[in-house]
Tab-separated table of C-alpha atoms in Angstrom:
chain	number	residue	atom	x	y	z
R	24	MET	CA	60.839	47.133	146.993
R	25	ASN	CA	61.461	43.596	146.351
R	26	LEU	CA	64.681	42.107	146.952
R	27	LYS	CA	64.218	38.910	145.491
R	28	LYS	CA	63.518	40.262	142.315
R	29	VAL	CA	66.479	42.242	142.100
R	30	TYR	CA	68.635	39.556	143.170
R	31	TRP	CA	67.687	37.732	140.147
R	32	ILE	CA	68.801	40.340	138.002
R	33	ILE	CA	72.109	40.385	139.418
R	34	TRP	CA	72.326	36.389	139.459
R	35	LYS	CA	71.884	36.962	135.946
R	36	ASP	CA	74.202	39.297	134.858
R	37	ILE	CA	76.949	37.570	137.171
R	38	MET	CA	76.136	34.231	135.664
R	39	LEU	CA	76.419	35.525	132.233
R	40	GLU	CA	79.873	37.133	133.363
R	41	ILE	CA	81.279	33.756	134.678
R	42	ARG	CA	80.082	31.834	131.559
R	43	ALA	CA	81.076	34.395	129.011
R	44	LYS	CA	84.207	36.041	130.798
R	45	GLU	CA	83.947	39.119	128.791
R	46	THR	CA	83.716	42.233	130.790
R	47	ILE	CA	85.751	42.149	133.959
R	48	GLY	CA	88.985	40.906	132.352
R	49	THR	CA	89.026	43.287	129.856
R	50	MET	CA	87.971	46.242	132.328
R	51	LEU	CA	91.176	44.948	134.394
R	52	ILE	CA	93.259	44.894	131.702
R	53	PHE	CA	92.387	48.182	130.441
R	54	THR	CA	92.918	49.433	133.828
R	55	PHE	CA	96.558	48.554	133.957
R	56	LEU	CA	97.111	49.731	130.421
R	57	VAL	CA	95.615	53.074	131.491
R	58	LEU	CA	97.767	53.090	134.662
R	59	VAL	CA	100.616	52.448	132.332
R	60	ILE	CA	99.898	55.455	130.137
R	61	PHE	CA	99.531	57.481	132.970
R	62	ALA	CA	102.967	56.695	134.241
R	63	PHE	CA	104.659	57.393	131.056
R	64	SER	CA	102.664	61.172	131.128
R	65	PHE	CA	103.329	61.939	134.325
R	66	LEU	CA	106.639	60.186	135.709
R	67	GLN	CA	110.120	60.789	135.528
R	68	PRO	CA	112.094	57.793	136.252
R	69	GLY	CA	113.987	57.980	139.642
R	70	ASN	CA	111.781	61.117	140.864
R	71	ARG	CA	108.474	59.859	143.228
R	72	VAL	CA	105.418	61.116	141.383
R	73	SER	CA	103.566	64.501	142.805
R	74	SER	CA	101.174	63.347	145.539
R	75	GLU	CA	98.907	65.823	144.179
R	76	ILE	CA	98.098	64.355	140.718
R	77	ILE	CA	97.658	60.802	142.434
R	78	PRO	CA	93.852	61.314	142.956
R	79	GLY	CA	93.134	62.709	139.481
R	80	ILE	CA	95.282	59.265	138.180
R	81	ILE	CA	92.584	57.167	140.310
R	82	TRP	CA	89.352	58.788	139.272
R	83	VAL	CA	90.250	59.326	135.537
R	84	THR	CA	90.995	55.418	135.319
R	85	ILE	CA	88.028	54.436	137.194
R	86	ALA	CA	85.650	56.635	135.052
R	87	PHE	CA	87.383	55.251	131.832
R	88	THR	CA	86.839	51.779	132.952
R	89	GLY	CA	83.529	52.335	134.350
R	90	MET	CA	82.648	53.576	130.723
R	91	LEU	CA	83.766	50.132	129.338
R	92	GLY	CA	81.351	48.264	131.834
R	93	LEU	CA	78.400	50.335	131.308
R	94	ASN	CA	78.403	50.024	127.708
R	95	ARG	CA	78.084	46.204	128.123
R	96	SER	CA	74.973	46.655	130.275
R	97	PHE	CA	72.633	47.602	127.813
R	98	LEU	CA	73.851	46.798	124.565
R	99	PRO	CA	74.354	42.984	124.879
R	100	GLU	CA	70.568	43.036	126.011
R	101	LYS	CA	69.870	44.503	122.402
R	102	ASN	CA	70.957	41.060	120.730
R	103	ASN	CA	67.944	38.863	120.014
R	104	ASP	CA	65.782	41.465	121.857
R	105	CYS	CA	66.637	40.412	124.998
R	106	ILE	CA	66.004	43.885	126.375
R	107	LEU	CA	62.180	43.386	125.301
R	108	GLY	CA	62.383	40.348	127.456
R	109	LEU	CA	63.666	41.776	130.176
R	110	ALA	CA	61.215	45.113	130.342
R	111	LEU	CA	58.268	42.139	129.989
R	112	ALA	CA	59.143	40.357	132.752
R	113	PRO	CA	57.033	40.398	135.949
R	114	VAL	CA	59.140	43.046	137.647
R	115	GLU	CA	58.799	46.758	138.522
R	116	LYS	CA	61.238	48.446	135.820
R	117	SER	CA	63.223	50.020	139.072
R	118	MET	CA	64.296	46.838	140.061
R	119	ILE	CA	65.670	46.315	136.653
R	120	TYR	CA	67.250	49.466	137.515
R	121	PHE	CA	69.087	48.695	140.930
R	122	GLY	CA	69.816	45.114	139.657
R	123	LYS	CA	71.877	46.601	136.867
R	124	VAL	CA	73.363	49.217	139.236
R	125	ALA	CA	74.385	46.551	141.553
R	126	VAL	CA	76.028	44.388	139.027
R	127	ASN	CA	77.700	47.443	137.660
R	128	PHE	CA	78.850	48.763	141.042
R	129	ILE	CA	79.941	44.923	141.804
R	130	PHE	CA	82.230	44.787	138.762
R	131	LEU	CA	83.671	48.444	139.121
R	132	ALA	CA	84.485	47.535	142.668
R	133	GLY	CA	86.111	44.365	141.937
R	134	VAL	CA	88.289	45.865	139.262
R	135	GLU	CA	88.937	48.720	141.816
R	136	LEU	CA	89.994	46.495	144.339
R	137	LEU	CA	92.548	44.512	142.228
R	138	SER	CA	93.827	47.424	140.528
R	139	PHE	CA	94.633	49.484	143.955
R	140	PRO	CA	97.606	47.599	145.020
R	141	LEU	CA	98.942	47.707	141.483
R	142	MET	CA	98.579	51.832	141.631
R	143	ALA	CA	100.231	51.912	145.213
R	144	VAL	CA	103.169	49.833	143.317
R	145	PHE	CA	103.328	51.722	140.224
R	146	PHE	CA	102.933	55.206	141.747
R	147	ASN	CA	104.482	54.792	145.198
R	148	PHE	CA	102.172	56.268	147.112
R	149	ARG	CA	100.586	55.884	150.531
R	150	ILE	CA	97.337	56.817	152.031
R	151	GLN	CA	98.413	59.197	155.163
R	152	GLY	CA	94.613	59.559	156.253
R	153	PRO	CA	92.715	56.865	157.958
R	154	LEU	CA	91.763	54.001	155.502
R	155	LEU	CA	88.490	53.962	156.524
R	156	TYR	CA	87.667	57.537	155.099
R	157	PHE	CA	89.094	56.641	151.966
R	158	ILE	CA	87.000	53.295	151.416
R	159	LEU	CA	84.055	55.831	152.174
R	160	VAL	CA	84.879	58.316	149.509
R	161	LEU	CA	85.433	55.123	147.047
R	162	LEU	CA	82.576	53.933	147.975
R	163	LEU	CA	80.366	57.092	147.162
R	164	GLY	CA	82.005	57.674	144.188
R	165	THR	CA	81.524	54.202	142.573
R	166	VAL	CA	77.816	54.027	143.669
R	167	GLY	CA	77.553	57.414	142.023
R	168	PHE	CA	79.397	56.515	138.980
R	169	SER	CA	77.188	53.136	138.769
R	170	GLY	CA	73.792	54.807	139.925
R	171	THR	CA	74.012	57.896	136.957
R	172	GLY	CA	76.057	55.434	134.151
R	173	VAL	CA	73.349	52.695	134.392
R	174	PHE	CA	70.784	55.300	133.698
R	175	LEU	CA	72.205	57.128	131.152
R	176	ALA	CA	73.811	54.043	129.391
R	177	ALA	CA	69.749	52.594	129.370
R	178	LEU	CA	69.004	55.669	127.685
R	179	SER	CA	71.944	55.794	125.200
R	180	ALA	CA	71.415	51.797	124.239
R	181	ASN	CA	68.000	53.139	122.747
R	182	THR	CA	69.761	55.612	120.108
R	183	ARG	CA	71.337	54.734	117.001
R	184	THR	CA	74.875	55.739	118.332
R	185	SER	CA	74.966	54.240	121.565
R	186	GLU	CA	78.567	53.785	122.341
R	187	ILE	CA	80.014	56.927	121.307
R	188	LEU	CA	76.690	58.838	122.557
R	189	LEU	CA	77.098	57.586	126.279
R	190	PRO	CA	80.223	59.109	126.954
R	191	VAL	CA	79.213	62.652	125.558
R	192	VAL	CA	75.781	62.111	127.639
R	193	LEU	CA	77.597	60.992	130.633
R	194	PHE	CA	80.532	62.876	131.821
R	195	PRO	CA	78.903	66.337	131.717
R	196	ILE	CA	76.354	64.690	134.597
R	197	TRP	CA	79.638	62.928	135.847
R	198	ILE	CA	81.479	66.179	136.493
R	199	PRO	CA	80.542	67.193	139.929
R	200	LEU	CA	80.928	63.811	141.078
R	201	ILE	CA	84.598	63.344	139.770
R	202	LEU	CA	85.305	66.921	141.119
R	203	GLY	CA	84.131	65.758	144.352
R	204	ALA	CA	85.603	62.510	144.662
R	205	VAL	CA	89.208	63.836	143.428
R	206	LYS	CA	89.278	66.637	146.356
R	207	ALA	CA	88.052	64.171	148.588
R	208	SER	CA	90.290	61.796	147.967
R	209	GLY	CA	93.411	63.612	147.494
R	210	LEU	CA	92.419	65.237	151.140
R	211	VAL	CA	92.695	61.641	152.773
R	212	LEU	CA	95.698	60.888	150.709
R	213	ALA	CA	97.640	63.836	152.279
R	214	GLY	CA	95.760	63.237	155.666
R	215	ARG	CA	96.184	65.821	158.567
R	216	LEU	CA	93.539	64.053	160.857
R	217	SER	CA	94.439	66.925	163.513
R	218	ASP	CA	93.870	70.074	161.330
R	219	PRO	CA	90.095	70.879	161.605
R	220	LEU	CA	90.319	72.888	158.526
R	221	TRP	CA	91.190	69.731	156.773
R	222	VAL	CA	88.471	67.622	158.600
R	223	GLN	CA	85.551	70.390	157.704
R	224	SER	CA	86.623	70.569	153.854
R	225	PHE	CA	86.705	66.615	153.687
R	226	TRP	CA	83.529	66.164	154.970
R	227	SER	CA	82.090	69.020	152.965
R	228	TRP	CA	82.903	67.209	149.887
R	229	VAL	CA	82.094	63.732	151.523
R	230	ARG	CA	78.344	65.537	151.762
R	231	LEU	CA	78.348	66.848	148.301
R	232	LEU	CA	79.372	62.933	146.888
R	233	ALA	CA	76.190	62.018	149.008
R	234	VAL	CA	73.717	64.725	148.010
R	235	TYR	CA	74.751	63.907	144.602
R	236	ASP	CA	74.350	60.005	145.076
R	237	VAL	CA	70.743	60.658	146.666
R	238	ILE	CA	69.585	63.390	144.030
R	239	PHE	CA	70.422	61.197	141.115
R	240	PHE	CA	69.289	57.647	142.801
R	241	ALA	CA	66.141	59.092	143.238
R	242	VAL	CA	65.853	60.866	139.892
R	243	SER	CA	66.859	57.727	137.897
R	244	PHE	CA	64.689	55.845	139.932
R	245	MET	CA	61.663	57.592	139.008
R	246	LEU	CA	62.476	58.052	135.544
R	247	PHE	CA	63.843	54.806	134.639
R	248	ASP	CA	60.334	53.618	133.059
R	249	TYR	CA	60.613	56.350	130.539
R	250	VAL	CA	63.777	54.851	129.547
R	251	LEU	CA	62.824	51.286	129.496
R	252	GLU	CA	59.954	51.719	127.840
R	253	VAL	CA	60.657	53.061	123.974
S	11	MET	CA	39.892	82.247	110.841
S	12	LEU	CA	39.408	85.129	113.243
S	13	ASN	CA	41.241	83.997	115.827
S	14	GLU	CA	44.395	83.119	113.576
S	15	LYS	CA	44.098	86.993	112.416
S	16	LYS	CA	44.140	87.858	115.890
S	17	ASN	CA	46.992	85.539	116.481
S	18	LYS	CA	49.052	87.261	113.389
S	19	LEU	CA	48.058	90.728	114.927
S	20	PHE	CA	49.720	89.613	118.310
S	21	LEU	CA	52.262	88.682	116.851
S	22	ARG	CA	53.123	91.907	114.622
S	23	ILE	CA	52.735	93.531	117.694
S	24	PHE	CA	55.548	91.277	119.962
S	25	ILE	CA	57.980	91.649	116.886
S	26	GLY	CA	57.532	95.399	117.134
S	27	LEU	CA	58.156	95.387	120.751
S	28	VAL	CA	61.464	93.295	120.588
S	29	PHE	CA	62.367	95.304	118.128
S	30	LEU	CA	61.946	98.795	119.888
S	31	VAL	CA	63.296	97.375	123.309
S	32	MET	CA	66.517	95.841	121.569
S	33	ALA	CA	67.018	99.134	119.592
S	34	THR	CA	66.807	100.831	123.120
S	35	ALA	CA	69.092	98.566	124.593
S	36	GLN	CA	71.661	99.135	121.886
S	37	TYR	CA	71.042	102.921	122.134
S	38	LEU	CA	71.667	102.667	126.032
S	39	ILE	CA	74.701	100.423	125.862
S	40	PHE	CA	76.552	102.201	122.979
S	41	LEU	CA	75.424	105.783	123.281
S	42	TRP	CA	74.050	106.536	126.790
S	43	VAL	CA	75.539	104.665	129.290
S	44	PRO	CA	79.275	106.264	130.535
S	45	GLU	CA	82.480	104.139	130.168
S	46	GLU	CA	83.731	102.617	132.969
S	47	LYS	CA	86.556	104.213	134.358
S	48	THR	CA	89.442	101.769	134.244
S	49	LEU	CA	88.287	99.176	132.002
S	50	GLY	CA	87.131	101.416	129.107
S	51	VAL	CA	85.073	100.787	126.399
S	52	VAL	CA	85.464	97.173	126.916
S	53	GLN	CA	83.534	96.907	129.893
S	54	LYS	CA	79.753	97.306	127.475
S	55	ILE	CA	80.740	93.827	126.630
S	56	PHE	CA	79.146	93.017	129.807
S	57	TYR	CA	76.156	93.807	129.133
S	58	PHE	CA	75.429	91.340	126.425
S	59	HIS	CA	77.877	88.809	128.521
S	60	VAL	CA	75.130	89.093	131.204
S	61	GLY	CA	71.905	89.362	129.399
S	62	ALA	CA	73.195	86.018	127.224
S	63	ALA	CA	73.883	84.251	130.361
S	64	TRP	CA	70.388	84.800	131.890
S	65	VAL	CA	68.823	83.929	128.813
S	66	ALA	CA	70.897	80.766	128.844
S	67	PHE	CA	70.000	79.573	132.418
S	68	PHE	CA	66.300	80.927	131.449
S	69	ALA	CA	65.858	78.821	128.496
S	70	PHE	CA	67.326	75.295	130.167
S	71	PHE	CA	64.618	75.699	133.156
S	72	ILE	CA	62.306	75.797	130.204
S	73	VAL	CA	63.493	72.709	128.998
S	74	PHE	CA	63.146	71.279	132.589
S	75	VAL	CA	59.811	72.525	132.723
S	76	PHE	CA	58.535	71.255	129.377
S	77	SER	CA	60.183	68.087	129.934
S	78	ILE	CA	57.908	67.182	133.152
S	79	LEU	CA	55.003	68.406	131.161
S	80	TYR	CA	55.807	65.899	128.511
S	81	LEU	CA	56.291	63.169	130.213
S	82	ALA	CA	53.318	63.879	132.328
S	83	THR	CA	50.956	64.245	129.358
S	84	GLN	CA	53.111	62.753	126.267
S	85	GLU	CA	51.605	65.565	124.296
S	86	ARG	CA	53.957	66.371	121.257
S	87	ARG	CA	53.337	70.155	121.688
S	88	TRP	CA	55.455	70.632	124.738
S	89	ASP	CA	58.093	68.547	123.427
S	90	ARG	CA	58.486	71.047	121.072
S	91	VAL	CA	58.927	73.846	123.188
S	92	SER	CA	61.611	71.705	124.770
S	93	ALA	CA	63.492	71.268	121.407
S	94	ALA	CA	62.952	75.099	120.482
S	95	SER	CA	64.210	76.311	123.921
S	96	ALA	CA	67.411	73.836	124.143
S	97	GLU	CA	68.366	75.163	120.227
S	98	ILE	CA	68.100	78.510	121.859
S	99	GLY	CA	69.707	78.256	124.993
S	100	THR	CA	72.589	76.464	123.165
S	101	VAL	CA	73.480	79.610	121.204
S	102	PHE	CA	73.047	81.961	124.180
S	103	THR	CA	75.612	79.856	125.944
S	104	THR	CA	78.069	80.151	123.022
S	105	ILE	CA	77.830	83.872	122.885
S	106	VAL	CA	78.394	83.682	127.134
S	107	LEU	CA	81.285	81.231	126.438
S	108	VAL	CA	82.319	83.711	123.837
S	109	THR	CA	81.923	87.251	125.284
S	110	GLY	CA	83.036	85.708	128.816
S	111	PRO	CA	86.853	85.562	127.792
S	112	ILE	CA	87.036	88.598	126.091
S	113	TRP	CA	85.922	90.114	129.008
S	114	ALA	CA	87.887	88.061	131.215
S	115	LYS	CA	91.092	88.852	129.000
S	116	SER	CA	90.708	92.794	129.335
S	117	SER	CA	89.857	92.883	133.148
S	118	TRP	CA	91.712	90.032	134.632
S	119	ASN	CA	93.975	89.614	132.010
S	120	THR	CA	93.608	86.082	131.489
S	121	TRP	CA	91.361	84.392	128.871
S	122	TRP	CA	89.557	81.886	131.194
S	123	THR	CA	89.518	81.507	135.107
S	124	TRP	CA	87.938	78.659	136.733
S	125	GLU	CA	85.585	81.088	138.090
S	126	PRO	CA	82.216	78.752	139.173
S	127	ARG	CA	79.496	80.528	136.826
S	128	LEU	CA	81.932	81.036	133.893
S	129	THR	CA	82.589	77.135	134.709
S	130	THR	CA	79.083	76.353	135.367
S	131	SER	CA	78.098	77.737	131.925
S	132	LEU	CA	81.015	75.730	130.175
S	133	ILE	CA	79.115	72.531	131.869
S	134	LEU	CA	75.827	73.837	130.930
S	135	TRP	CA	76.966	74.188	127.085
S	136	PHE	CA	78.427	70.347	127.181
S	137	ILE	CA	74.805	69.339	128.494
S	138	TYR	CA	73.102	71.267	125.708
S	139	LEU	CA	75.098	69.486	123.398
S	140	ALA	CA	74.435	65.974	124.831
S	141	TYR	CA	70.777	67.002	124.799
S	142	ILE	CA	70.633	67.798	120.914
S	143	LEU	CA	72.748	64.875	120.123
S	144	ILE	CA	70.395	62.584	121.672
S	145	ARG	CA	67.519	64.363	119.833
S	146	ILE	CA	69.759	63.673	116.342
S	147	SER	CA	70.315	60.077	117.246
S	148	ALA	CA	67.438	59.076	118.956
S	149	GLY	CA	65.501	57.725	115.974
S	150	ASP	CA	61.532	58.114	115.473
S	151	VAL	CA	59.818	60.945	117.183
S	152	GLU	CA	58.309	59.383	120.050
S	153	ARG	CA	61.366	58.039	121.019
S	154	LYS	CA	63.391	61.163	120.596
S	155	ALA	CA	60.997	62.982	122.643
S	156	LYS	CA	60.764	60.669	125.651
S	157	LEU	CA	64.392	60.575	125.919
S	158	ALA	CA	65.407	64.034	125.544
S	159	ALA	CA	62.660	64.699	128.075
S	160	VAL	CA	64.400	62.630	130.533
S	161	PHE	CA	67.855	64.102	129.854
S	162	GLY	CA	66.369	67.402	130.041
S	163	ILE	CA	65.516	66.956	133.361
S	164	ILE	CA	68.496	65.004	134.810
S	165	GLY	CA	70.579	67.218	132.836
S	166	PHE	CA	68.600	70.717	134.829
S	167	LEU	CA	69.268	68.870	138.369
S	168	ASP	CA	73.192	68.722	137.193
S	169	VAL	CA	73.665	72.262	136.992
S	170	PRO	CA	73.169	73.625	140.789
S	171	VAL	CA	75.326	70.605	141.462
S	172	VAL	CA	77.833	71.603	139.183
S	173	PHE	CA	77.895	75.139	140.694
S	174	TYR	CA	78.223	74.140	144.221
S	175	ALA	CA	81.307	71.846	144.013
S	176	VAL	CA	82.936	74.456	141.632
S	177	ASN	CA	81.931	77.101	143.794
S	178	TRP	CA	84.072	75.142	146.779
S	179	TRP	CA	86.771	73.791	144.474
S	180	SER	CA	87.307	77.625	143.496
S	181	VAL	CA	87.300	78.991	147.500
S	182	SER	CA	91.157	79.830	147.592
S	183	HIS	CA	90.300	81.717	144.340
S	184	PRO	CA	89.657	85.334	144.408
S	185	MET	CA	85.605	85.275	144.183
S	186	LEU	CA	85.314	88.147	141.541
S	187	PHE	CA	81.416	88.973	142.095
S	188	GLY	CA	82.387	88.304	145.773
S	189	GLN	CA	79.664	89.556	148.121
S	190	GLY	CA	76.260	88.845	146.388
S	191	LYS	CA	76.303	91.515	144.011
S	192	MET	CA	78.789	94.124	141.829
S	193	ASN	CA	78.484	97.666	142.625
S	194	LEU	CA	76.963	98.792	139.864
S	195	ALA	CA	76.309	102.591	139.104
S	196	SER	CA	72.879	103.322	138.837
S	197	ASP	CA	72.747	104.081	134.784
S	198	MET	CA	74.841	100.913	134.491
S	199	LEU	CA	72.153	99.092	136.421
S	200	LEU	CA	69.277	100.603	134.420
S	201	THR	CA	71.212	99.737	131.033
S	202	LEU	CA	71.535	96.280	132.487
S	203	GLN	CA	68.358	95.958	133.122
S	204	VAL	CA	67.089	97.082	129.867
S	205	THR	CA	69.504	94.483	128.080
S	206	VAL	CA	68.274	91.799	130.071
S	207	ALA	CA	64.446	92.631	129.246
S	208	ALA	CA	65.607	92.988	125.542
S	209	PHE	CA	67.465	89.534	125.473
S	210	THR	CA	64.313	87.987	127.178
S	211	LEU	CA	61.821	89.292	124.677
S	212	LEU	CA	64.096	88.166	121.880
S	213	TYR	CA	64.099	84.889	123.559
S	214	PHE	CA	60.578	84.678	123.445
S	215	TYR	CA	60.337	85.903	119.716
S	216	LEU	CA	62.926	83.106	118.702
S	217	LEU	CA	60.973	80.116	120.876
S	218	GLU	CA	58.090	80.920	118.847
S	219	LYS	CA	59.547	80.845	115.540
S	220	GLY	CA	61.454	77.537	116.802
S	221	ILE	CA	58.241	76.155	118.159
S	222	ALA	CA	56.893	76.967	114.366
S	223	VAL	CA	59.226	74.942	112.397
S	224	PHE	CA	59.280	72.198	114.588
S	225	ARG	CA	55.421	72.080	113.865
S	226	MET	CA	55.935	72.409	110.242
S	227	GLN	CA	58.462	69.557	110.203
S	228	ASP	CA	55.861	67.143	112.344
S	229	GLU	CA	52.950	68.191	109.750
S	230	VAL	CA	55.286	67.389	106.513
S	231	ASN	CA	56.215	63.982	108.169
S	232	LYS	CA	52.814	63.419	108.720
S	233	ILE	CA	51.870	64.368	105.024
S	234	LYS	CA	55.037	62.059	104.138
S	235	ASP	CA	53.343	59.178	106.236
S	236	ARG	CA	49.961	59.328	104.259
S	237	LEU	CA	51.498	59.794	100.834
S	238	ARG	CA	53.623	56.858	101.392
S	239	GLU	CA	50.264	54.707	102.705
S	240	ILE	CA	48.732	56.119	99.310
S	241	THR	CA	51.232	55.085	97.051
S	242	ASP	CA	51.978	51.270	98.673
């Protein structure tokens, strides 16, 4: 593994984003809009929102926003056959995969970072468990999202119906990740660290997230050559 | 030529066998096996449900194996097996998802529960549909085969993870199958075994037909290409 090459892929995409300013801004505005729509659907003015639906709101928002970013990670490369240039570049294809995953992770994490204060304000919730645990769940979830997301985005970019194919292909694969992330962050938000049952079920969900990340990273890493080759 | 004749004979015998076992299974289900005490006649759908579920998961395992084979060897015939198996699997998963709620309504008085097996079947169905959509929208033959093979592998690996996740999720709900196996009366078990055997044989029969259709498609495409070359 050559970190320097991965770094160049990251640099290229970040530079592109800094100059064009197309993706992150749109993702952010979209996130805010989704949150407002959730507020309309679940909130009754004057009442507190039930804390059970907060983790669902968080992760559905992240999933939808992530989809926007993923569509931007390979489709623009098809203009002027840039994807061919990328595939011909003297780096292993798996380095391209790592670079793209890292870029997606950075974008998504940035959006999360900027939108969480807003979520807390809109829905008036507090993280009752340790913040570090919450960050751990967020990290594992976002890594998994970008890992499988970039892989399947590269796959669907090769088809004729790429933008509409991606969600249909991606959501079934994301389901265990979304389920684990929603449950784990729900446990942190409720937060009862003294309860051994709580601790046990929290860690079993975290373990599921970690196992998911490892499995799909390994498989995507091995199969990425075939996806970019065509 | 002789070989082809032999193949044809073998196929005829196989079709006869499928028919025989399937007919036996129907006889056992509808005439021979006693009705369940509390559920009555509705319980008979259980045999079809389990048989179809077995084939649905088995077909996806075949997709997985032949996807790996295709990526390793790049031979078209392995891709044809995956493609045919995925289509059959989709049909059988649909049967599972239709018979499941009918059975659930009469035995648990609800159309749908988020029981691990039922939920996993639903996700399996979505994965199958995604697989077929990739095949439809991939464009040329080689790309179609490659992308579908990749998704066949990753989709298959997703299924056990979904099962474990849903299993943990539904810990607080009643586990309907509970400790390992349901207690089945011996003649019910026999009926179930024959039905599963019949469905498996039916799967292989359909698989052979499916592969033949895909082979013909490939041949037609080849002829079309040649015609185009001649006319150009």
